[in-house]
Short mmCIF file of C-alpha atoms in Angstrom, two decimals:
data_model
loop_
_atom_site.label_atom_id
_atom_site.label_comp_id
_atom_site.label_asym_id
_atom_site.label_seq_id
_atom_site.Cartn_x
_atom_site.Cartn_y
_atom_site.Cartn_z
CA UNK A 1 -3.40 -11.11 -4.98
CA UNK A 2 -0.25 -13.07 -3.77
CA UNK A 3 0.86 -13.61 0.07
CA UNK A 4 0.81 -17.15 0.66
CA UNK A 5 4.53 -17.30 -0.19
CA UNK A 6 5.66 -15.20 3.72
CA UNK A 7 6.74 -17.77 5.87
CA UNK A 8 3.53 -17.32 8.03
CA UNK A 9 2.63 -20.41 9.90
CA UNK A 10 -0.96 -21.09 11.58
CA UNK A 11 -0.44 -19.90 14.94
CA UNK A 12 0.53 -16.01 13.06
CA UNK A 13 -2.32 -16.33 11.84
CA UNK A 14 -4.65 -17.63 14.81
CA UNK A 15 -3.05 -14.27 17.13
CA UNK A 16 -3.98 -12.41 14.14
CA UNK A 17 -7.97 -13.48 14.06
CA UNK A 18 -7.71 -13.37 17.91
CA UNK A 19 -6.32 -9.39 17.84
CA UNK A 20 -9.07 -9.13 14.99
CA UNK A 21 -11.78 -10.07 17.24
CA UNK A 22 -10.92 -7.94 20.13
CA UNK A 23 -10.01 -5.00 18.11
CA UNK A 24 -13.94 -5.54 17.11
CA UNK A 25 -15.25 -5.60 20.59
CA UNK A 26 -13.57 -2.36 21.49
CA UNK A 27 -14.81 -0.53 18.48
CA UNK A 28 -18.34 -1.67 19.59
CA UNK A 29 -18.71 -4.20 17.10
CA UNK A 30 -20.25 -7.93 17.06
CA UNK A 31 -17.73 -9.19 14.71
CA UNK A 32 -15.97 -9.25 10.83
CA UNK A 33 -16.47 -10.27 8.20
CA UNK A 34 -14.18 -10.75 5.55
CA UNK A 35 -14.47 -11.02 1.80
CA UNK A 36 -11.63 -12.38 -0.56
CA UNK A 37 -8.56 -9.48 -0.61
CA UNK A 38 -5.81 -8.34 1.33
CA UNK A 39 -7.71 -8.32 4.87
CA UNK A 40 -8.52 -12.22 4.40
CA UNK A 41 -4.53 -13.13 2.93
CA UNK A 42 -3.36 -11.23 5.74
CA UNK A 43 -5.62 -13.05 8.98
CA UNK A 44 -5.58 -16.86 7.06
CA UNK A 45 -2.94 -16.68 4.34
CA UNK A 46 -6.18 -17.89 1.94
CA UNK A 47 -6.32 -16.42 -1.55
CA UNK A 48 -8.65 -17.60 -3.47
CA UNK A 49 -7.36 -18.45 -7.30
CA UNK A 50 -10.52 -17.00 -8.09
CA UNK A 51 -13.12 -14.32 -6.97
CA UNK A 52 -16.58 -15.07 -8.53
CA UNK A 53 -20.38 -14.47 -7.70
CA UNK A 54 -20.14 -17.54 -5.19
CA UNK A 55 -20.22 -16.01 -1.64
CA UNK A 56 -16.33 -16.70 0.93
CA UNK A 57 -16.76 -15.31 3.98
CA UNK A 58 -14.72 -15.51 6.89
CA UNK A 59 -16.64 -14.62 10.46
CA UNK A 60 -14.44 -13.15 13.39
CA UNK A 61 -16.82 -12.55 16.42
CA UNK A 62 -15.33 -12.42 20.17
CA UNK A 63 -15.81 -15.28 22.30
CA UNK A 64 -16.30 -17.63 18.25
CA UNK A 65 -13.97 -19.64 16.80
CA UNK A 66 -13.33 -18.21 13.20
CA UNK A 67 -14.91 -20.04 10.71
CA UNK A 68 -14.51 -19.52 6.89
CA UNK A 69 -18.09 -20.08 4.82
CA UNK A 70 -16.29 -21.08 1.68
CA UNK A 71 -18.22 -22.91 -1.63
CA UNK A 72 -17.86 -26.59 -1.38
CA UNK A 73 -15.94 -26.95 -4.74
CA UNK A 74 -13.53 -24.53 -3.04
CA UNK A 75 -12.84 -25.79 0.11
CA UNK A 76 -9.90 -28.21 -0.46
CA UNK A 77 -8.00 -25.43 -1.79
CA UNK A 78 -8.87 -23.19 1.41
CA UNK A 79 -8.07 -26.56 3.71
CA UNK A 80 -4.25 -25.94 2.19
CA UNK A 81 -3.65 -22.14 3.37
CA UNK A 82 -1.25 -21.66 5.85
CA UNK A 83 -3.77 -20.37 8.35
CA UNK A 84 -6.40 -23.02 7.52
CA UNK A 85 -5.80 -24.97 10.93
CA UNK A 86 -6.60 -22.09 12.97
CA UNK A 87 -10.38 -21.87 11.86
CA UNK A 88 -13.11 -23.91 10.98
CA UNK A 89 -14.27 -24.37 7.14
CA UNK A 90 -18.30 -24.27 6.86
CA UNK A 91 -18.92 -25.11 2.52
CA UNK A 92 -21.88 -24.98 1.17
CA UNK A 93 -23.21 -26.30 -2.33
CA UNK A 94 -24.59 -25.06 -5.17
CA UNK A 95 -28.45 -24.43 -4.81
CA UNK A 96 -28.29 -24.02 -1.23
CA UNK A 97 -28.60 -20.67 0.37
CA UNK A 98 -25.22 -19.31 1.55
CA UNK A 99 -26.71 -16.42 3.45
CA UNK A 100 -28.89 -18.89 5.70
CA UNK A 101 -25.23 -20.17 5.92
CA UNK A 102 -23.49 -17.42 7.41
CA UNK A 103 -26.51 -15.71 8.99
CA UNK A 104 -26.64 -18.99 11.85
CA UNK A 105 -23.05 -17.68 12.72
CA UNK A 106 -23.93 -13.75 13.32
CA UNK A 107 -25.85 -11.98 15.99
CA UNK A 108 -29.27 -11.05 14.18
CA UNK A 109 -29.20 -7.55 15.75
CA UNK A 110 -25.48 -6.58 15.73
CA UNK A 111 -22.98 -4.23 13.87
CA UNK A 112 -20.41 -5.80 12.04
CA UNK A 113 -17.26 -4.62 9.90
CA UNK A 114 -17.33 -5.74 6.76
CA UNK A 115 -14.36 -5.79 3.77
CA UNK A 116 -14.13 -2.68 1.60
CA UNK A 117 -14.15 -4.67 -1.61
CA UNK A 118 -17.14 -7.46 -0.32
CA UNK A 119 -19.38 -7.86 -3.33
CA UNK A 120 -22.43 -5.48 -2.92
CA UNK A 121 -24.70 -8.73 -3.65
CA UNK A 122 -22.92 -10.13 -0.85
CA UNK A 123 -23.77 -7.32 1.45
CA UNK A 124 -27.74 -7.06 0.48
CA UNK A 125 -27.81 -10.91 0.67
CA UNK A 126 -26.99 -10.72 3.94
CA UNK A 127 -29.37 -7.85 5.15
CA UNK A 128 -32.50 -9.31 3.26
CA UNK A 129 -31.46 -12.50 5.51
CA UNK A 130 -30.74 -10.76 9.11
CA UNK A 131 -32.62 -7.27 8.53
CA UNK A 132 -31.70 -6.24 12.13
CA UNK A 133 -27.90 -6.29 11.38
CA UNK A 134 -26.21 -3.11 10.19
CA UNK A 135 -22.48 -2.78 8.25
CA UNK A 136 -19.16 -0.67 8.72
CA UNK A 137 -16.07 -0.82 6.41
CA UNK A 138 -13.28 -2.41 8.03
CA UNK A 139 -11.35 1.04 6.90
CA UNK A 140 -13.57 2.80 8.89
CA UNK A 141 -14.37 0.70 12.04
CA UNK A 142 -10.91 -0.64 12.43
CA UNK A 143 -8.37 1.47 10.11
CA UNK A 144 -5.52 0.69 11.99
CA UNK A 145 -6.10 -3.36 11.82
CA UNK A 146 -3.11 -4.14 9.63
CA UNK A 147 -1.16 -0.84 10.00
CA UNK A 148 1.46 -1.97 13.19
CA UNK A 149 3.85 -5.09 11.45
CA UNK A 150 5.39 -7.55 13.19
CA UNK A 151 9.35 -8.24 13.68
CA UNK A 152 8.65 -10.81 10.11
CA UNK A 153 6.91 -8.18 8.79
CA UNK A 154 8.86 -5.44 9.13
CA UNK A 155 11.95 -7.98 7.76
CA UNK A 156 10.03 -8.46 4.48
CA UNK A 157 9.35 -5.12 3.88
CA UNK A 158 12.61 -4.39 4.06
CA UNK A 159 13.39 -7.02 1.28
CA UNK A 160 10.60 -5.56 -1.31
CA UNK A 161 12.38 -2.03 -0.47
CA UNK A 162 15.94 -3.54 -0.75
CA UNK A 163 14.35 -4.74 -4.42
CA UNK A 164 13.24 -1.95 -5.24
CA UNK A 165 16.73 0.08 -4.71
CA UNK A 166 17.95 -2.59 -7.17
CA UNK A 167 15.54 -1.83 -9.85
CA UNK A 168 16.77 1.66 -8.98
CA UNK A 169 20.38 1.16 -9.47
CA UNK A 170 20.12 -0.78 -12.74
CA UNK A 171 17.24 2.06 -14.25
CA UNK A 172 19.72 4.88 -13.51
CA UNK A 173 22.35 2.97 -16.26
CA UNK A 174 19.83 2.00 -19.14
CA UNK A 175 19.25 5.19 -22.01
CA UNK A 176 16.48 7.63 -21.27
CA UNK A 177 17.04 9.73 -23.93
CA UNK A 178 15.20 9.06 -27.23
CA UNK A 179 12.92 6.69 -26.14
CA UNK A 180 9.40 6.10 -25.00
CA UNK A 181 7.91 6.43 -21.49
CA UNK A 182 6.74 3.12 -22.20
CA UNK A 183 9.94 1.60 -23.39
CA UNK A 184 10.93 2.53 -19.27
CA UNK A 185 8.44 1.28 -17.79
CA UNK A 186 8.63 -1.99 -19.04
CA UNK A 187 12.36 -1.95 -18.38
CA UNK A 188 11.34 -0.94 -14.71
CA UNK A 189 8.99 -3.91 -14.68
CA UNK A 190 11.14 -6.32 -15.93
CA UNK A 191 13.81 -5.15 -13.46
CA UNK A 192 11.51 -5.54 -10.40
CA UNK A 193 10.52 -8.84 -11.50
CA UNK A 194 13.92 -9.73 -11.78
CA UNK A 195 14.43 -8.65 -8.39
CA UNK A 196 11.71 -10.52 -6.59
CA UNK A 197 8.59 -9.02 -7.07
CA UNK A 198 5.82 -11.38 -8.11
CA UNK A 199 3.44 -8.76 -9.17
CA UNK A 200 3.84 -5.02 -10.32
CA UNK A 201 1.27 -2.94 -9.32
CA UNK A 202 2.69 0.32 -10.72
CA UNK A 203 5.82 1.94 -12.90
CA UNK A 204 5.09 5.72 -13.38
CA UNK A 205 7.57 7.40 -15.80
CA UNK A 206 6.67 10.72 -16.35
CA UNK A 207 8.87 12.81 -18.58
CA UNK A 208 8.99 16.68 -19.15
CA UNK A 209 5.67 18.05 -18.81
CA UNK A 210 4.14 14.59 -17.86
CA UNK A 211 5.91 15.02 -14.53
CA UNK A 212 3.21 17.38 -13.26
CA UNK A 213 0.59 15.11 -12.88
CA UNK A 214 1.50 12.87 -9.93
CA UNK A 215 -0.96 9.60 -11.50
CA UNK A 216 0.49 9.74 -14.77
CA UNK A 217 -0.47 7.34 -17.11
CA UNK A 218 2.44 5.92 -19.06
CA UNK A 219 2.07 7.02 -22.96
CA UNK A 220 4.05 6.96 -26.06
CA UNK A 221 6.02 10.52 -25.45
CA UNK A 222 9.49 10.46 -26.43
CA UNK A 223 12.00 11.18 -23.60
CA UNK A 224 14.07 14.20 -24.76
CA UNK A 225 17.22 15.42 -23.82
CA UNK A 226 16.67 18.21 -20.86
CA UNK A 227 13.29 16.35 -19.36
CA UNK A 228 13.03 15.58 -15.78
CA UNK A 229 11.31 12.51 -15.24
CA UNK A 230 9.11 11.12 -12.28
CA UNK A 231 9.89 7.28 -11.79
CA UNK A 232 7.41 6.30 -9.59
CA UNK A 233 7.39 2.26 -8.96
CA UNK A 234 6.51 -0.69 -6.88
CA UNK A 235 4.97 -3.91 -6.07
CA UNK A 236 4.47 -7.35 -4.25
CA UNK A 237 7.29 -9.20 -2.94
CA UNK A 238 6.43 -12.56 -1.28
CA UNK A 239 3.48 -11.09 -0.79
CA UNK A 240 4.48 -7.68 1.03
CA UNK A 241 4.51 -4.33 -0.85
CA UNK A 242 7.06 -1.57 -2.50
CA UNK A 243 6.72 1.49 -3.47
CA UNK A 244 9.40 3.98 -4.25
CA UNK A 245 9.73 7.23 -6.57
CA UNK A 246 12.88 9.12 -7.88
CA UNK A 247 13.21 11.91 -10.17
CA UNK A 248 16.31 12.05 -12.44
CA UNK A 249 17.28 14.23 -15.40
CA UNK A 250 18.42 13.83 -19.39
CA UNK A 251 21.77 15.71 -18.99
CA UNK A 252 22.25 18.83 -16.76
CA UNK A 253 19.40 20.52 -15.19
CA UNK A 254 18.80 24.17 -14.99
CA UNK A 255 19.67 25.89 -11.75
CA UNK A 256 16.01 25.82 -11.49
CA UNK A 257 15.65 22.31 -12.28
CA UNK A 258 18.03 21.65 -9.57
CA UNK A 259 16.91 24.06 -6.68
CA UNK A 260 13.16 22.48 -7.10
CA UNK A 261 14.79 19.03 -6.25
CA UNK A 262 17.11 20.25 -3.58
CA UNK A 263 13.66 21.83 -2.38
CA UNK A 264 11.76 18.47 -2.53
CA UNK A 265 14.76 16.67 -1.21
CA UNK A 266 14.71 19.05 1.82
CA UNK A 267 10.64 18.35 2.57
CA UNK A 268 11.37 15.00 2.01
CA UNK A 269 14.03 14.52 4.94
CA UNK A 270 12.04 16.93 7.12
CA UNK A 271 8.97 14.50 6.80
CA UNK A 272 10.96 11.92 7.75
CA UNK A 273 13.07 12.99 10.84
CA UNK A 274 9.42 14.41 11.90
CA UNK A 275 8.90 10.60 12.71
CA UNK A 276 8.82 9.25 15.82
CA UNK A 277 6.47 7.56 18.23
CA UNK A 278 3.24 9.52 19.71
CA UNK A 279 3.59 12.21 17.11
CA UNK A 280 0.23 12.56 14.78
CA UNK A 281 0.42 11.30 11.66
CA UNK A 282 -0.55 14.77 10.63
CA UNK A 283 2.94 16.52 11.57
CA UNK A 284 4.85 14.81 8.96
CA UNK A 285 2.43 16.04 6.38
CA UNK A 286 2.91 19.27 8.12
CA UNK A 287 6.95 19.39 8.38
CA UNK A 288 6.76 18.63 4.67
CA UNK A 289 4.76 20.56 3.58
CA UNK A 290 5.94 24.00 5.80
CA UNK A 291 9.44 23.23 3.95
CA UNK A 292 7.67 23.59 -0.10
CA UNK A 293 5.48 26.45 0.98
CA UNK A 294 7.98 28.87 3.12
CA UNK A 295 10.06 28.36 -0.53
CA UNK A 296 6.81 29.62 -2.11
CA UNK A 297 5.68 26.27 -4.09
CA UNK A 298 2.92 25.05 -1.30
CA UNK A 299 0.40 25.43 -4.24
CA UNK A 300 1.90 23.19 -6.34
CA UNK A 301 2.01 20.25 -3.36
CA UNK A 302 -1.21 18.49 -4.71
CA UNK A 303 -1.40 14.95 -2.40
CA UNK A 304 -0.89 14.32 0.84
CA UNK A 305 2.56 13.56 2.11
CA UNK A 306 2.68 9.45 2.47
CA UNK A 307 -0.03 6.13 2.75
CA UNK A 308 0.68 2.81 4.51
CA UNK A 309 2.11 0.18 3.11
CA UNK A 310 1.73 -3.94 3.82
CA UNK A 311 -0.12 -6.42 2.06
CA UNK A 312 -1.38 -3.88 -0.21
CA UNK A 313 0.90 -0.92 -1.77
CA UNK A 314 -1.84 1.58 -0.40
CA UNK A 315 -3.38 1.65 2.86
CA UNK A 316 -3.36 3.36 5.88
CA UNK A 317 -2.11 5.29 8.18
CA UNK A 318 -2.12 8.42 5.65
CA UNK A 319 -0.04 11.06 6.13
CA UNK A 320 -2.49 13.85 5.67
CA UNK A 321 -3.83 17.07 8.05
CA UNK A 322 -6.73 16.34 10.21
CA UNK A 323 -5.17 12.38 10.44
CA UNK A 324 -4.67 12.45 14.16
CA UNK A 325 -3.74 9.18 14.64
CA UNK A 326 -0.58 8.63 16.50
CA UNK A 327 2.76 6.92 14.88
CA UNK A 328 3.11 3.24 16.18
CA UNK A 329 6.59 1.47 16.57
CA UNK A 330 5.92 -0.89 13.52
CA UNK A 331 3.75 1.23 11.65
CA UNK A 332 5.25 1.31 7.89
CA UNK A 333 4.25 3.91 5.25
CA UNK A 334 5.99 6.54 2.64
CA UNK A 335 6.89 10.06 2.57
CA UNK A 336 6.89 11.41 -1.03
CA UNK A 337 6.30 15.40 -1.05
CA UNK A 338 6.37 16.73 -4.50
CA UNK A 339 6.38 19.72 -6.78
CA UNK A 340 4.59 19.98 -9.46
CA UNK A 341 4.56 22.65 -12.20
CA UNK A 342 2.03 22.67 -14.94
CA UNK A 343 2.88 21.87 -18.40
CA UNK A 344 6.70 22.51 -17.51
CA UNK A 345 8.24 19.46 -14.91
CA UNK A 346 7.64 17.55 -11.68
CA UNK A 347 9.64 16.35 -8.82
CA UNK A 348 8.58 13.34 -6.08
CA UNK A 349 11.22 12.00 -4.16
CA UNK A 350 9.76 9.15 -1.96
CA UNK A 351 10.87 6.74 0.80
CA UNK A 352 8.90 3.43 2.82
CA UNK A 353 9.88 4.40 6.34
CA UNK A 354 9.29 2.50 9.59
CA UNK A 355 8.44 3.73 12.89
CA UNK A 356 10.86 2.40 15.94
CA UNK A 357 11.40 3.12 18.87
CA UNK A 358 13.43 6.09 18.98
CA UNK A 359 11.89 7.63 15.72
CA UNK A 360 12.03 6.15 11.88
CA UNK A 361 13.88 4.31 9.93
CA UNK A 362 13.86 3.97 6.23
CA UNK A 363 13.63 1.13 3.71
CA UNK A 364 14.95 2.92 1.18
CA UNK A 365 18.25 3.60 0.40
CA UNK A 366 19.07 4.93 -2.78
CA UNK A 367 20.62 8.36 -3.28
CA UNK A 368 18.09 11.30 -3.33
CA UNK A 369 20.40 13.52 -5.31
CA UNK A 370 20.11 14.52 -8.17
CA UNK A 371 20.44 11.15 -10.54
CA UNK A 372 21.76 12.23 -14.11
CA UNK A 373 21.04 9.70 -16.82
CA UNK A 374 21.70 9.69 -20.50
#
């Protein structure tokens, strides 16, 4: 996990364990605590080198300073994060108890959130030490902790997207035709490398019949002349994510071919001017989606519309039905409607957008045409 390279300095960080700790006490909760990942890069800019069996914890709880419980061979590396000024380090040594540790700093009867990926043994350490305390997942006590981005943010979002249009552009020119899915993808992640990104998470090329499965795993097929294919990419970029999919064609399409994409091109711009503040995240799933199904293809829709995007390259807000939360000004995340017809082709067409004032904007900028390649 990377994201000690954004120009983050210790007082972003100390307003971001102070929101933190409020946003607990108005959801009811005595604090957080938070295991090695994106939630702990994001509030003190710490990532470890390595995550082992040897228990990091940072404790939020309102009215406490934060303090990171951190392994004593670890702590000068944690004294050198960015946010490491705003907190206090507690280490403790091999053969001493880390759970008596952390247990001193947490009420022995409250509710805490706790990271999605903490260690299990982490977890049940904890409860065999303070048996009156009880656990939430941050995603579920506080989903909406990293989803609104600041103005610094918001500006280096814009740069992994910017990348990403790059590693576009240059795709679009190399030879499709006649070679593997595989051969792609690696020229997609050498691109986006070359562009910035520090880590890939992701290049989907799906050709032909591989296009109708949305998660497909890159294999040996041979691109052939008439496939549509699915390039679905992204990454990390000083630490903040991309994500990004096109679909072009080998040669001319059929005048099917082509009115599916128009189709998905039309969902995908109806998602997006359906942004704007106050409106449920729900209605751009909706406005997507009611453009594929009134054409007669809702069935072959399979995901929801769009995820948030940050720190990590999935994460919420989703853009689903039944998600009632409402859009933010700041609040960053895709809108990617796709068709997808089994054993024949797919089509995803996908933009990061941002919510501002007056509605969205995207961060992607790259036709949504159709893209011929050779």
């Amino acid at each position: 996990m990377t994201g000690t390279a954004a120009p983050f300095a210790a007082d972003d960080y100390r307003a971001r364990m102070e929101r933190a700790a409020r946003s607990a006490a108005e959801a009811g909760l005595a604090g957080l605590l938070v295991a090695p990942g994106p939630d702990l890069v994001w509030l003190t800019g710490y990532a470890p080198t390595a995550v082992t069996e040897r228990l990091t914890l940072l404790v939020l709880a309102p009215g406490q300073d934060p303090v990171l419980v951190v392994p004593t061979l670890e702590a000068p590396d944690a004294g050198k994060a960015a946010g490491a000024s705003a907190l206090t380090l507690r280490d403790w040594t091999d053969g001493k108890d880390p759970y008596a540790a952390t247990a001193a700093l947490l009420d022995a009867g409250g509710r805490f959130g706790i990271s999605d990926n903490a260690w299990a043994m982490h977890l049940l350490g904890l409860q065999k030490t303070l048996p009156g305390t009880s656990y939430a997942s941050l995603t579920e006590a506080l989903p909406m902790l990293r989803a609104v981005k600041d103005t610094a943010e918001l500006e280096l979002l814009a740069a992994a997207g910017a990348a990403a249009d790059a590693t576009f552009e240059e795709i679009r020119k190399v030879p499709f035709g006649g070679r593997g899915e595989s051969e792609v993808a690696a020229d997609l992640a050498g691109l986006l490398r070359r562009f910035g990104h520090s880590q890939v998470d992701f290049t989907i090329v799906a050709s032909g019949p591989n296009g109708a499965n949305p998660h497909h795993e890159v294999g040996d097929r041979v691109i052939e002349r008439g496939d549509m294919v699915v390039l679905d990419f992204g990454g990390l970029k000083d630490g903040y994510g991309s994500d990004t999919s096109r679909t072009v064609h080998v040669g001319e399409p059929t005048d099917e071919e082509r009115r599916v994409h128009d189709l998905v091109r039309a969902a995908q711009e109806a998602g997006f001017r359906a942004v704007r503040p106050g409106v449920p995240c729900q209605e751009v799933d909706r406005a997507a989606r009611a453009v594929i199904a009134d054409a007669g293809y809702g069935e072959y829709f399979i995901h929801r519309t769009g995820h948030g995007i940050g720190v990590t390259t999935h994460e919420p807000p989703y853009m689903i039905e039944g998600e009632e939360q409402p859009l933010v000004p700041g609040m960053c995340f895709s809108v990617e409607p796709g068709v997808y017809l089994p054993g024949r082709f797919g089509v995803r067409i996908e933009d990061i957008v941002t919510v501002t004032e007056e509605g969205g904007r995207r961060l992607n900028d790259t036709t949504r045409e159709m893209v011929i390649v050779d």
